[in-house]
mmCIF file of N, CA and C in Angstrom:
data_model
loop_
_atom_site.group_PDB
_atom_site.id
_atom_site.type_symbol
_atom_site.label_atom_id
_atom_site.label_comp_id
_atom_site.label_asym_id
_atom_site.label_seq_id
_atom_site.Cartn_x
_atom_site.Cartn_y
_atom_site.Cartn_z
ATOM 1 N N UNK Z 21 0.845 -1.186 0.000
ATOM 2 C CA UNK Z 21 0.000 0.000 0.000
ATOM 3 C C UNK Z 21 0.885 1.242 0.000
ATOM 4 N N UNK Z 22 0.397 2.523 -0.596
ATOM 5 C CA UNK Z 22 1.269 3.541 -0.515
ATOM 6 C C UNK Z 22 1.245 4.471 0.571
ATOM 7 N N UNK Z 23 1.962 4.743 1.140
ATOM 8 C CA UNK Z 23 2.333 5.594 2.536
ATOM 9 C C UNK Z 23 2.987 7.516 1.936
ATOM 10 N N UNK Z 24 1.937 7.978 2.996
ATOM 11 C CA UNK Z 24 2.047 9.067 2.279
ATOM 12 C C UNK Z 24 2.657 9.979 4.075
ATOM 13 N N UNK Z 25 3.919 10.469 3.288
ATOM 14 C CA UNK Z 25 4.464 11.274 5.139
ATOM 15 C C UNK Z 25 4.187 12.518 5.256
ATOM 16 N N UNK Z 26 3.214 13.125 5.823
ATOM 17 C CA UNK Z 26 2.704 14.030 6.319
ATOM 18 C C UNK Z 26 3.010 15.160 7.268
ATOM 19 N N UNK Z 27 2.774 16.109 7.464
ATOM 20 C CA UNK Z 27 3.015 17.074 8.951
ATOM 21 C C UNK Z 27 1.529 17.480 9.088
ATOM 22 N N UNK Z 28 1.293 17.710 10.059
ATOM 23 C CA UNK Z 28 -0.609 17.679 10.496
ATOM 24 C C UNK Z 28 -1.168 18.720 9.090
ATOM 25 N N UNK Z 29 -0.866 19.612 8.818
ATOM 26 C CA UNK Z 29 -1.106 20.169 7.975
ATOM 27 C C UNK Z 29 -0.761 20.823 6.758
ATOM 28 N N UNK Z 30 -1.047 20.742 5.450
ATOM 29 C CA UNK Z 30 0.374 20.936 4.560
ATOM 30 C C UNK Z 30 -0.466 21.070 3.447
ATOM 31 N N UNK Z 31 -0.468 22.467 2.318
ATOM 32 C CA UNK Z 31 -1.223 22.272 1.362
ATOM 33 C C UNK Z 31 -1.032 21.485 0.333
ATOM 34 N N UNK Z 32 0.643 20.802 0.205
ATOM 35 C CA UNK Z 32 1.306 20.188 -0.800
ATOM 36 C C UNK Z 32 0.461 18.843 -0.583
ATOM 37 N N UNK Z 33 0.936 18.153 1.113
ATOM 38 C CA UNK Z 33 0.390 17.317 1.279
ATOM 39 C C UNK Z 33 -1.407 16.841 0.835
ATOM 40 N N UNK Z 34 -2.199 17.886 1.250
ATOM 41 C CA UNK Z 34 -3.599 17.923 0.895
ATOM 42 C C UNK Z 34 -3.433 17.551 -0.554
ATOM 43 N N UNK Z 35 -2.703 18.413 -1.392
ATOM 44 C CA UNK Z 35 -3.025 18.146 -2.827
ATOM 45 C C UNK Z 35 -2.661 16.636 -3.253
ATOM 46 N N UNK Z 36 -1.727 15.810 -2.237
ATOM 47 C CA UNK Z 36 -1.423 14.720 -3.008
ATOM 48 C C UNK Z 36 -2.420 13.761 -2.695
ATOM 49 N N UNK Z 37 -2.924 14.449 -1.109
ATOM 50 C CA UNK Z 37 -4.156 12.905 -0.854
ATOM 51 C C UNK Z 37 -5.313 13.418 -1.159
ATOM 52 N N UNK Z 38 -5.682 14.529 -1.882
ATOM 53 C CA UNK Z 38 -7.271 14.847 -2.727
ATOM 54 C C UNK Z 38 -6.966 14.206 -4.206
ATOM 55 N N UNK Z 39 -5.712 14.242 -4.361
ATOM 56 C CA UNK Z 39 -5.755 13.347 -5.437
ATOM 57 C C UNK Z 39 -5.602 11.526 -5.677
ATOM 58 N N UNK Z 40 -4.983 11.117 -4.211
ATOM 59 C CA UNK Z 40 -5.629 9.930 -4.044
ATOM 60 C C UNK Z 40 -7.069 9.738 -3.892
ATOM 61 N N UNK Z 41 -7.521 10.264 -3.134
ATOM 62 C CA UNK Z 41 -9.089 10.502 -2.635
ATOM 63 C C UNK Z 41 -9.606 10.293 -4.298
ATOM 64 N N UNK Z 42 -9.375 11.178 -5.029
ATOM 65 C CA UNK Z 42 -10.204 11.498 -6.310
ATOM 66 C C UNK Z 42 -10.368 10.043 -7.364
ATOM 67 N N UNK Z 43 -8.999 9.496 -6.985
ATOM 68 C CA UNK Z 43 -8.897 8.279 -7.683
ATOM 69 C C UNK Z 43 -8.767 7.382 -7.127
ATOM 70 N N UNK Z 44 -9.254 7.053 -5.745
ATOM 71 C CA UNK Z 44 -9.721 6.025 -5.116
ATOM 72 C C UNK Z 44 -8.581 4.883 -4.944
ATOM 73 N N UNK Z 45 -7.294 5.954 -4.567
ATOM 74 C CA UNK Z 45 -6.611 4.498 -3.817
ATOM 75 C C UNK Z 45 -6.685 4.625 -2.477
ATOM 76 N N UNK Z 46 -6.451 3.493 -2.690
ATOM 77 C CA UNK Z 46 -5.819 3.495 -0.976
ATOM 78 C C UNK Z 46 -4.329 3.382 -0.760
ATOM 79 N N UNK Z 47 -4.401 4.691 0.748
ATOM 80 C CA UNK Z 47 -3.573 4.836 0.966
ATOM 81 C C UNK Z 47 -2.842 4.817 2.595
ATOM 82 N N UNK Z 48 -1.839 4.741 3.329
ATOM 83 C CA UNK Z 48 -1.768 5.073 5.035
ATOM 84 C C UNK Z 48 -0.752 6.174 4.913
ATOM 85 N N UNK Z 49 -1.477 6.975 5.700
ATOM 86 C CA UNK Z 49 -0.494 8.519 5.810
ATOM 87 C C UNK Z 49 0.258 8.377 7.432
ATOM 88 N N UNK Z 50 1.483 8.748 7.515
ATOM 89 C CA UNK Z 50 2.099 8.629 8.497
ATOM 90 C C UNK Z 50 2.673 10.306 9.307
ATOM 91 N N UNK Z 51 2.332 10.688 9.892
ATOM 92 C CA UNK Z 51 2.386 12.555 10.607
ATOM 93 C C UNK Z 51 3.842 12.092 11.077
ATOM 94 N N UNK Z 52 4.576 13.456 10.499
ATOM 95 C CA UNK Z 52 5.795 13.461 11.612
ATOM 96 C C UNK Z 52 5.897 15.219 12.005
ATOM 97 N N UNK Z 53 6.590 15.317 12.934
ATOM 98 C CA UNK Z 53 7.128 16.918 13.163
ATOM 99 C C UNK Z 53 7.928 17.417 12.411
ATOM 100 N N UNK Z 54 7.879 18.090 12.073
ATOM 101 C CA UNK Z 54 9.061 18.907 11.151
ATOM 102 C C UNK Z 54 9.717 19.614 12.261
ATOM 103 N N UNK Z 55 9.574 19.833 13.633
ATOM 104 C CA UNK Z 55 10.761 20.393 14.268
ATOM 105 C C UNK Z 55 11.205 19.449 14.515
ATOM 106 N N UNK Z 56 10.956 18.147 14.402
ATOM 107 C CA UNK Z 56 12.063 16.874 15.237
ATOM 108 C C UNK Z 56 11.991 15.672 14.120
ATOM 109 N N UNK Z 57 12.218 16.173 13.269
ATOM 110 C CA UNK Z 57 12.272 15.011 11.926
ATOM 111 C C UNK Z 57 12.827 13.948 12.618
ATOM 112 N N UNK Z 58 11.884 12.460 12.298
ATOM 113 C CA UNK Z 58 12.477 11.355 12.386
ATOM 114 C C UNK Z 58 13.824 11.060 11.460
ATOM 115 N N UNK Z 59 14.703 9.979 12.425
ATOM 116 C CA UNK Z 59 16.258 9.516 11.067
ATOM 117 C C UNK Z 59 15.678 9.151 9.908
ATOM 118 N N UNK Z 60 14.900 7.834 10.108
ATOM 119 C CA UNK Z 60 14.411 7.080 8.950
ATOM 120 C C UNK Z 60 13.788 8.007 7.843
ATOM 121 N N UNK Z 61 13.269 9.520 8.547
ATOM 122 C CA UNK Z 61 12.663 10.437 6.853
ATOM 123 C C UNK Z 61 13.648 11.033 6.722
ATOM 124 N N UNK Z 62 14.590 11.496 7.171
ATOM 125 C CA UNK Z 62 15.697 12.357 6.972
ATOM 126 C C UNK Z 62 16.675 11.216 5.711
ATOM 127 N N UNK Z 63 16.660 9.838 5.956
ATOM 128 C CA UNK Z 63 17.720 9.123 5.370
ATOM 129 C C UNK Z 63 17.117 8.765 3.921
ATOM 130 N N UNK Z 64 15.305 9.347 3.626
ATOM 131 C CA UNK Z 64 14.967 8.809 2.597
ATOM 132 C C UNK Z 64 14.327 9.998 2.022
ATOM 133 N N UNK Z 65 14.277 11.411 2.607
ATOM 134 C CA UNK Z 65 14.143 11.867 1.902
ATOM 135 C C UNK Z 65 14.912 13.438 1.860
ATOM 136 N N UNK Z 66 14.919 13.433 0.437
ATOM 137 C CA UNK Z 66 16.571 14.031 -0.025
ATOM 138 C C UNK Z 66 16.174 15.650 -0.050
ATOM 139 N N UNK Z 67 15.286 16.094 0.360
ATOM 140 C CA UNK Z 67 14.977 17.216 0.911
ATOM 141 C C UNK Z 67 14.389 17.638 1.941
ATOM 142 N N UNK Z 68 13.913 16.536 2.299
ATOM 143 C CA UNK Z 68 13.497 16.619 4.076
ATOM 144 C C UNK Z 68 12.343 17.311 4.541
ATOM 145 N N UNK Z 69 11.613 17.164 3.113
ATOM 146 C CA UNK Z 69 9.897 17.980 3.377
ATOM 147 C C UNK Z 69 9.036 16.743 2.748
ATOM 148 N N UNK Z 70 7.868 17.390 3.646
ATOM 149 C CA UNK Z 70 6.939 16.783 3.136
ATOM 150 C C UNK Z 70 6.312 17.653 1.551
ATOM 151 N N UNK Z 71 5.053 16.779 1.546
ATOM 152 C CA UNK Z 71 4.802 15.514 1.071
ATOM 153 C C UNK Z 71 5.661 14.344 0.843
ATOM 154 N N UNK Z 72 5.656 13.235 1.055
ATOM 155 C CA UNK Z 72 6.916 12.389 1.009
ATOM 156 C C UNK Z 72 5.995 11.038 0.798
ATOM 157 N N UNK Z 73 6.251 10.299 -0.578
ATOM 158 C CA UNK Z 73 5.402 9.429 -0.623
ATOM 159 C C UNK Z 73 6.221 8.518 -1.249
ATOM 160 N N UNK Z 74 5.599 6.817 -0.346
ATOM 161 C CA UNK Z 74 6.819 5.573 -0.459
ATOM 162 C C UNK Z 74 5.726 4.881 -1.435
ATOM 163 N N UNK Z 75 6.117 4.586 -2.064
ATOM 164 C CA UNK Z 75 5.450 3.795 -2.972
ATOM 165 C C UNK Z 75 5.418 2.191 -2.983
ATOM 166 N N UNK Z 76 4.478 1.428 -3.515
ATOM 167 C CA UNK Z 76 4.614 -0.146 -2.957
ATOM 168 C C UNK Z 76 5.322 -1.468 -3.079
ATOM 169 N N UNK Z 77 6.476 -0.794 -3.919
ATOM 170 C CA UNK Z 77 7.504 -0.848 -4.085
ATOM 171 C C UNK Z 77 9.031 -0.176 -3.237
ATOM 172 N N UNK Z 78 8.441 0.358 -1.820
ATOM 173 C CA UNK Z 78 9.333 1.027 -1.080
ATOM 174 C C UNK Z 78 10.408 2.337 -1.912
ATOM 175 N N UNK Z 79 9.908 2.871 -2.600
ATOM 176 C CA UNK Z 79 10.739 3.975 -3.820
ATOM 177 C C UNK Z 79 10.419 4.920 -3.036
ATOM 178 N N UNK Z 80 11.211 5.991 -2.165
ATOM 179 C CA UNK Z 80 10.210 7.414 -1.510
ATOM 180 C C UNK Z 80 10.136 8.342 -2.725
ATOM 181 N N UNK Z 81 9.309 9.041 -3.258
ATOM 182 C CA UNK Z 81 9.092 10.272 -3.890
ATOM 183 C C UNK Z 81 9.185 11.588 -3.321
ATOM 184 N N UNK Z 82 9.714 12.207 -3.733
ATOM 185 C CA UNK Z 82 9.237 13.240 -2.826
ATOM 186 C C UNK Z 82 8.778 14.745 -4.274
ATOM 187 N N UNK Z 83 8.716 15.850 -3.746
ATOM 188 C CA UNK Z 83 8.017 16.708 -4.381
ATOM 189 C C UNK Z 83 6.517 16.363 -5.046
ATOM 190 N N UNK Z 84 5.560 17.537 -4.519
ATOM 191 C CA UNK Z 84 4.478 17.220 -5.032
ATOM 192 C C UNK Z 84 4.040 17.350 -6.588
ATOM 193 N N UNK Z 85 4.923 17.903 -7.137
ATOM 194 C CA UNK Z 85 4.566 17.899 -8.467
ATOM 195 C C UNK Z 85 4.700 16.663 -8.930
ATOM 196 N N UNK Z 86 6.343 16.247 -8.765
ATOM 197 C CA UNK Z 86 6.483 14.787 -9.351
ATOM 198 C C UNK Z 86 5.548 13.762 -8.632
ATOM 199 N N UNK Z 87 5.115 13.802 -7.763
ATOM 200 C CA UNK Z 87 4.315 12.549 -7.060
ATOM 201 C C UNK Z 87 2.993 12.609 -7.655
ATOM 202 N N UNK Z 88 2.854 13.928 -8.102
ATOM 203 C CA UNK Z 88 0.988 14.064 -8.608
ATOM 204 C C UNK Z 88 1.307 13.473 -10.183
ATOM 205 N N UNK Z 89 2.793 13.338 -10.508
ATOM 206 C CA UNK Z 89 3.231 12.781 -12.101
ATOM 207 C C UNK Z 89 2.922 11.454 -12.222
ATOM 208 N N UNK Z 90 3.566 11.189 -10.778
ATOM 209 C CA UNK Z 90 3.680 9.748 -11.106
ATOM 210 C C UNK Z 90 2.210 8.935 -10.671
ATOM 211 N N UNK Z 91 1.346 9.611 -9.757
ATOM 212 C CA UNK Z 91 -0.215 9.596 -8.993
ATOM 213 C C UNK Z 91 -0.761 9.424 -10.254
ATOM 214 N N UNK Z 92 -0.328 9.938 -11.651
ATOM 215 C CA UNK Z 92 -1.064 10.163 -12.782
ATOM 216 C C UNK Z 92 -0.651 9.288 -13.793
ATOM 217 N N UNK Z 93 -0.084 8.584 -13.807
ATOM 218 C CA UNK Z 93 0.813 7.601 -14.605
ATOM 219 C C UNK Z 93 0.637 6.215 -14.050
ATOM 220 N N UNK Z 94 0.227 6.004 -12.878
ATOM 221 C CA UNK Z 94 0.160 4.686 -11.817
ATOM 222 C C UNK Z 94 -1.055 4.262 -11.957
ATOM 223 N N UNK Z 95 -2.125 5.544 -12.031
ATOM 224 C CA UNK Z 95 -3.526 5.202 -11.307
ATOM 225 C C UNK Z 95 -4.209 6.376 -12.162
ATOM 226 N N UNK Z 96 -4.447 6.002 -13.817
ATOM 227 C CA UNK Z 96 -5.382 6.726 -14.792
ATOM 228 C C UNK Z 96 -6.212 7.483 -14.476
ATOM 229 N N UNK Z 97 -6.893 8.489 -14.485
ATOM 230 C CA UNK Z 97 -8.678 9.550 -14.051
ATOM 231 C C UNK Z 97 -8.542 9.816 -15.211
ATOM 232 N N UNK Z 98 -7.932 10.024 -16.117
ATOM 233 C CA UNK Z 98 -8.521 10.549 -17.569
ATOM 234 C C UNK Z 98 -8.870 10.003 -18.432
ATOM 235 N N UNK Z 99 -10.222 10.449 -19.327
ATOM 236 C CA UNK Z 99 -10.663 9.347 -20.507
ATOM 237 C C UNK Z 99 -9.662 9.267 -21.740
ATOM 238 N N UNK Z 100 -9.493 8.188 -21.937
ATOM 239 C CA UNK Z 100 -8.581 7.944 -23.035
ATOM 240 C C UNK Z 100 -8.467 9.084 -24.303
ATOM 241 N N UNK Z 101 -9.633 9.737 -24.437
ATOM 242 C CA UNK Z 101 -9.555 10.518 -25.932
ATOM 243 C C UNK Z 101 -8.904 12.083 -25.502
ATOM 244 N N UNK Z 102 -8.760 12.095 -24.061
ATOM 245 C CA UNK Z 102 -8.427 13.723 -23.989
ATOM 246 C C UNK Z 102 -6.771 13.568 -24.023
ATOM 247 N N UNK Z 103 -6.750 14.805 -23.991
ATOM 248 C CA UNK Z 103 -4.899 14.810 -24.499
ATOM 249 C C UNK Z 103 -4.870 15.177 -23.399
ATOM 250 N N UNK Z 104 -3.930 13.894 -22.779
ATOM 251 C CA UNK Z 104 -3.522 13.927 -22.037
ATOM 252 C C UNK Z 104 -2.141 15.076 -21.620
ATOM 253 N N UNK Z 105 -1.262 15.155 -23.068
ATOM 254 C CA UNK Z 105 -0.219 15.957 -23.145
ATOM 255 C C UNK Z 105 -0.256 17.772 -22.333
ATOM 256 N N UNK Z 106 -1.806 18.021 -22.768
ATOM 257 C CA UNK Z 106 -1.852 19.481 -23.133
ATOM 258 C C UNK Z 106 -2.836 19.692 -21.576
ATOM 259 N N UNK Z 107 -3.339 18.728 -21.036
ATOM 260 C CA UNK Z 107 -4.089 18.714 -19.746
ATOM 261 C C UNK Z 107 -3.028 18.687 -18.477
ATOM 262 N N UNK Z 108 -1.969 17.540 -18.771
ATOM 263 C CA UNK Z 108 -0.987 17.895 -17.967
ATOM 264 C C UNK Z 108 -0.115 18.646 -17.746
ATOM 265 N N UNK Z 109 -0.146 19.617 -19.027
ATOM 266 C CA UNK Z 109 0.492 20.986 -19.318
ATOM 267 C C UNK Z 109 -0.251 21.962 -18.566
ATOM 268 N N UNK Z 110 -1.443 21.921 -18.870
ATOM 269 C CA UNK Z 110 -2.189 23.094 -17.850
ATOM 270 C C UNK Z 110 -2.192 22.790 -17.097
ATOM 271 N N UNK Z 111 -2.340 21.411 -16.072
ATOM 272 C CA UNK Z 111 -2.420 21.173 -14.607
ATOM 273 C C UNK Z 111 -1.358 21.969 -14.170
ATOM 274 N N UNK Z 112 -0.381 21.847 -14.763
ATOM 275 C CA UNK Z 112 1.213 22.423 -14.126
ATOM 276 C C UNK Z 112 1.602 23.356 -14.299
ATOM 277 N N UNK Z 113 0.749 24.365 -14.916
ATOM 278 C CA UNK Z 113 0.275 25.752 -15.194
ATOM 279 C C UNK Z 113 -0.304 26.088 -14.012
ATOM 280 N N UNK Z 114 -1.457 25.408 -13.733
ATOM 281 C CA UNK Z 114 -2.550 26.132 -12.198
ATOM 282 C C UNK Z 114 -1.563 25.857 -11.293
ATOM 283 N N UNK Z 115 -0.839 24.887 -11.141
ATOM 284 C CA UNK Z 115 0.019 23.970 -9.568
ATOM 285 C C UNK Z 115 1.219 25.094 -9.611
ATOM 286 N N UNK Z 116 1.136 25.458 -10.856
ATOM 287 C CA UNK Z 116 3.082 26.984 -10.394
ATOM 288 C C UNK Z 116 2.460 27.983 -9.738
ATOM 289 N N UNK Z 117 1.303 28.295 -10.502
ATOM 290 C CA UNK Z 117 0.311 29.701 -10.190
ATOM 291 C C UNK Z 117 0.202 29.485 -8.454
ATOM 292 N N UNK Z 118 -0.604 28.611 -8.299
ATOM 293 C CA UNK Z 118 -0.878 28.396 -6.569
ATOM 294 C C UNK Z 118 0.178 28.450 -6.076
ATOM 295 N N UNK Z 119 0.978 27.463 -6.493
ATOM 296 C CA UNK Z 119 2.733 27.596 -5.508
ATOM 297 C C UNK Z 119 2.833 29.124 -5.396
ATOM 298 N N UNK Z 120 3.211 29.904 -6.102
ATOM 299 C CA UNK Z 120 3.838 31.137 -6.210
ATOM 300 C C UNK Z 120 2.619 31.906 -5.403
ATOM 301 N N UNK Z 121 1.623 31.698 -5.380
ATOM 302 C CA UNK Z 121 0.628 32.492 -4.207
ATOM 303 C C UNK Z 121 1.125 32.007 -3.086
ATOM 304 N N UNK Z 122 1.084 30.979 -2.559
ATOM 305 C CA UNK Z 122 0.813 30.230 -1.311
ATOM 306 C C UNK Z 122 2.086 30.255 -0.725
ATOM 307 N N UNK Z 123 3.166 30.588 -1.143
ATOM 308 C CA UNK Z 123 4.355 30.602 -0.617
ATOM 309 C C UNK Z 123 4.528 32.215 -0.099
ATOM 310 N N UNK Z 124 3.892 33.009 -1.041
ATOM 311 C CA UNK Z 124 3.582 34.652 -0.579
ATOM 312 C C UNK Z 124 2.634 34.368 0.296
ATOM 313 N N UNK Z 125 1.439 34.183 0.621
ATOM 314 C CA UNK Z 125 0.846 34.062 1.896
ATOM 315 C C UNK Z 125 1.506 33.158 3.184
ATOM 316 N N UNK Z 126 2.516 32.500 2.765
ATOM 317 C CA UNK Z 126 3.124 32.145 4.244
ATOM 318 C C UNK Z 126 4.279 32.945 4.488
ATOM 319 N N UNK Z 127 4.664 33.398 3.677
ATOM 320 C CA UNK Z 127 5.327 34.962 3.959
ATOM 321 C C UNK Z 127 5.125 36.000 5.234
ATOM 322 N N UNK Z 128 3.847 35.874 4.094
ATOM 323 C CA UNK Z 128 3.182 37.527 5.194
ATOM 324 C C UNK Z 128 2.474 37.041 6.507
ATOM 325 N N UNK Z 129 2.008 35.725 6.077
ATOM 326 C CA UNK Z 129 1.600 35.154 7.503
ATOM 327 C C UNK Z 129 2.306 35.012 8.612
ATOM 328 N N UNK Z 130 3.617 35.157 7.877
ATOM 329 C CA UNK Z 130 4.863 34.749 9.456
ATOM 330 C C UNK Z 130 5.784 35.661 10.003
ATOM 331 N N UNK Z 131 5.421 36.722 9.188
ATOM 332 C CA UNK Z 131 5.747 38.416 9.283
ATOM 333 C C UNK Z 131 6.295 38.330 11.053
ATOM 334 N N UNK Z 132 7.066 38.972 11.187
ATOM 335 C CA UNK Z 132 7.469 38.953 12.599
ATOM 336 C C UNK Z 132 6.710 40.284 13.426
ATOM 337 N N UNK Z 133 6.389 41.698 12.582
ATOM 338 C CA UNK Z 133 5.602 42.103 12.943
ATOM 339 C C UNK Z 133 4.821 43.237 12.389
ATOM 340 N N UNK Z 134 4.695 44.141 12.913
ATOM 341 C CA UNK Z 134 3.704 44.708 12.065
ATOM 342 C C UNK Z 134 4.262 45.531 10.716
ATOM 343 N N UNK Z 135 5.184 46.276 11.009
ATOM 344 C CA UNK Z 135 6.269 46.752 10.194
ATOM 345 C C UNK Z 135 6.218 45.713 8.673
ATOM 346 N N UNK Z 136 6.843 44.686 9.240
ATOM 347 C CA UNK Z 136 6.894 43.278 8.291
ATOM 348 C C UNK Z 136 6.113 43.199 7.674
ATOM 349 N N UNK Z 137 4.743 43.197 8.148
ATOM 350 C CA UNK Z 137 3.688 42.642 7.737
ATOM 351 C C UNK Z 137 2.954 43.298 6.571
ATOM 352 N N UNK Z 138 3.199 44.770 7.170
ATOM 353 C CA UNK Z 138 2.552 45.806 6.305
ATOM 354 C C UNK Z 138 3.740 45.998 4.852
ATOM 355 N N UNK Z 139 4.659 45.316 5.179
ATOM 356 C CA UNK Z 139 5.947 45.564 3.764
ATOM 357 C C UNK Z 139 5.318 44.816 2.761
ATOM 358 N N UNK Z 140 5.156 43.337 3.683
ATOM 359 C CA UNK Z 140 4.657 42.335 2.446
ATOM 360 C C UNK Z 140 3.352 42.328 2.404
ATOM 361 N N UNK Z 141 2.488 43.409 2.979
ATOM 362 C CA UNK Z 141 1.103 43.630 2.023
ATOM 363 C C UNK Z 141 1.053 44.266 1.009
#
């Protein structure tokens, strides 16, 4: 079964298990801290963030783009006649767009203070 490594909350993470969810695998998600990373994720994964997904074949993946590649290559949702080429082109069009927001809102969210805060509004 595929094991998906988690921190309680994570939008990368969400995106990889709404896309299990969507295509109906099954999966066991495992929570760790990111202030006290376990050895065993540190030794398997080569950037040391989550999303972090072992596949059933024990392979860790990591990055959510590539894992939603390979989520898409493993386990089909698309009907055979759509182009696939030019759909996975735009998926990865919307997934830069959000990144590049969502990384500015944890920015300003972590603003130290008001000064800060009001720079990066």
């Amino acid at each position: 079964m595929l094991k998906v490594v988690s921190y309680v909350i994570c939008p990368f993470v969400q995106r990889i298990t709404g896309l299990l969810e969507a295509k109906g695998v099954h999966y066991d998600i495992e929570y760790i801290s990111l202030k006290d990373k376990p050895k065993w994720f540190l030794d398997i994964a080569p950037n040391a963030q989550v999303p972090l997904l072992i596949t059933e074949d024990n392979i860790p993946l990591s990055e959510s783009d590539a894992i939603a590649e390979y989520l898409d290559d493993e386990f089909p949702l698309l009907r055979p006649e759509i182009n696939k080429s030019a759909c996975r082109a735009r998926q990865r069009a919307w997934v830069y767009q959000g990144t590049k927001l969502y990384l500015k809102q944890c920015s300003h969210m972590q603003s130290g203070n008001q000064q800060i805060f009001e720079k990066r509004q």
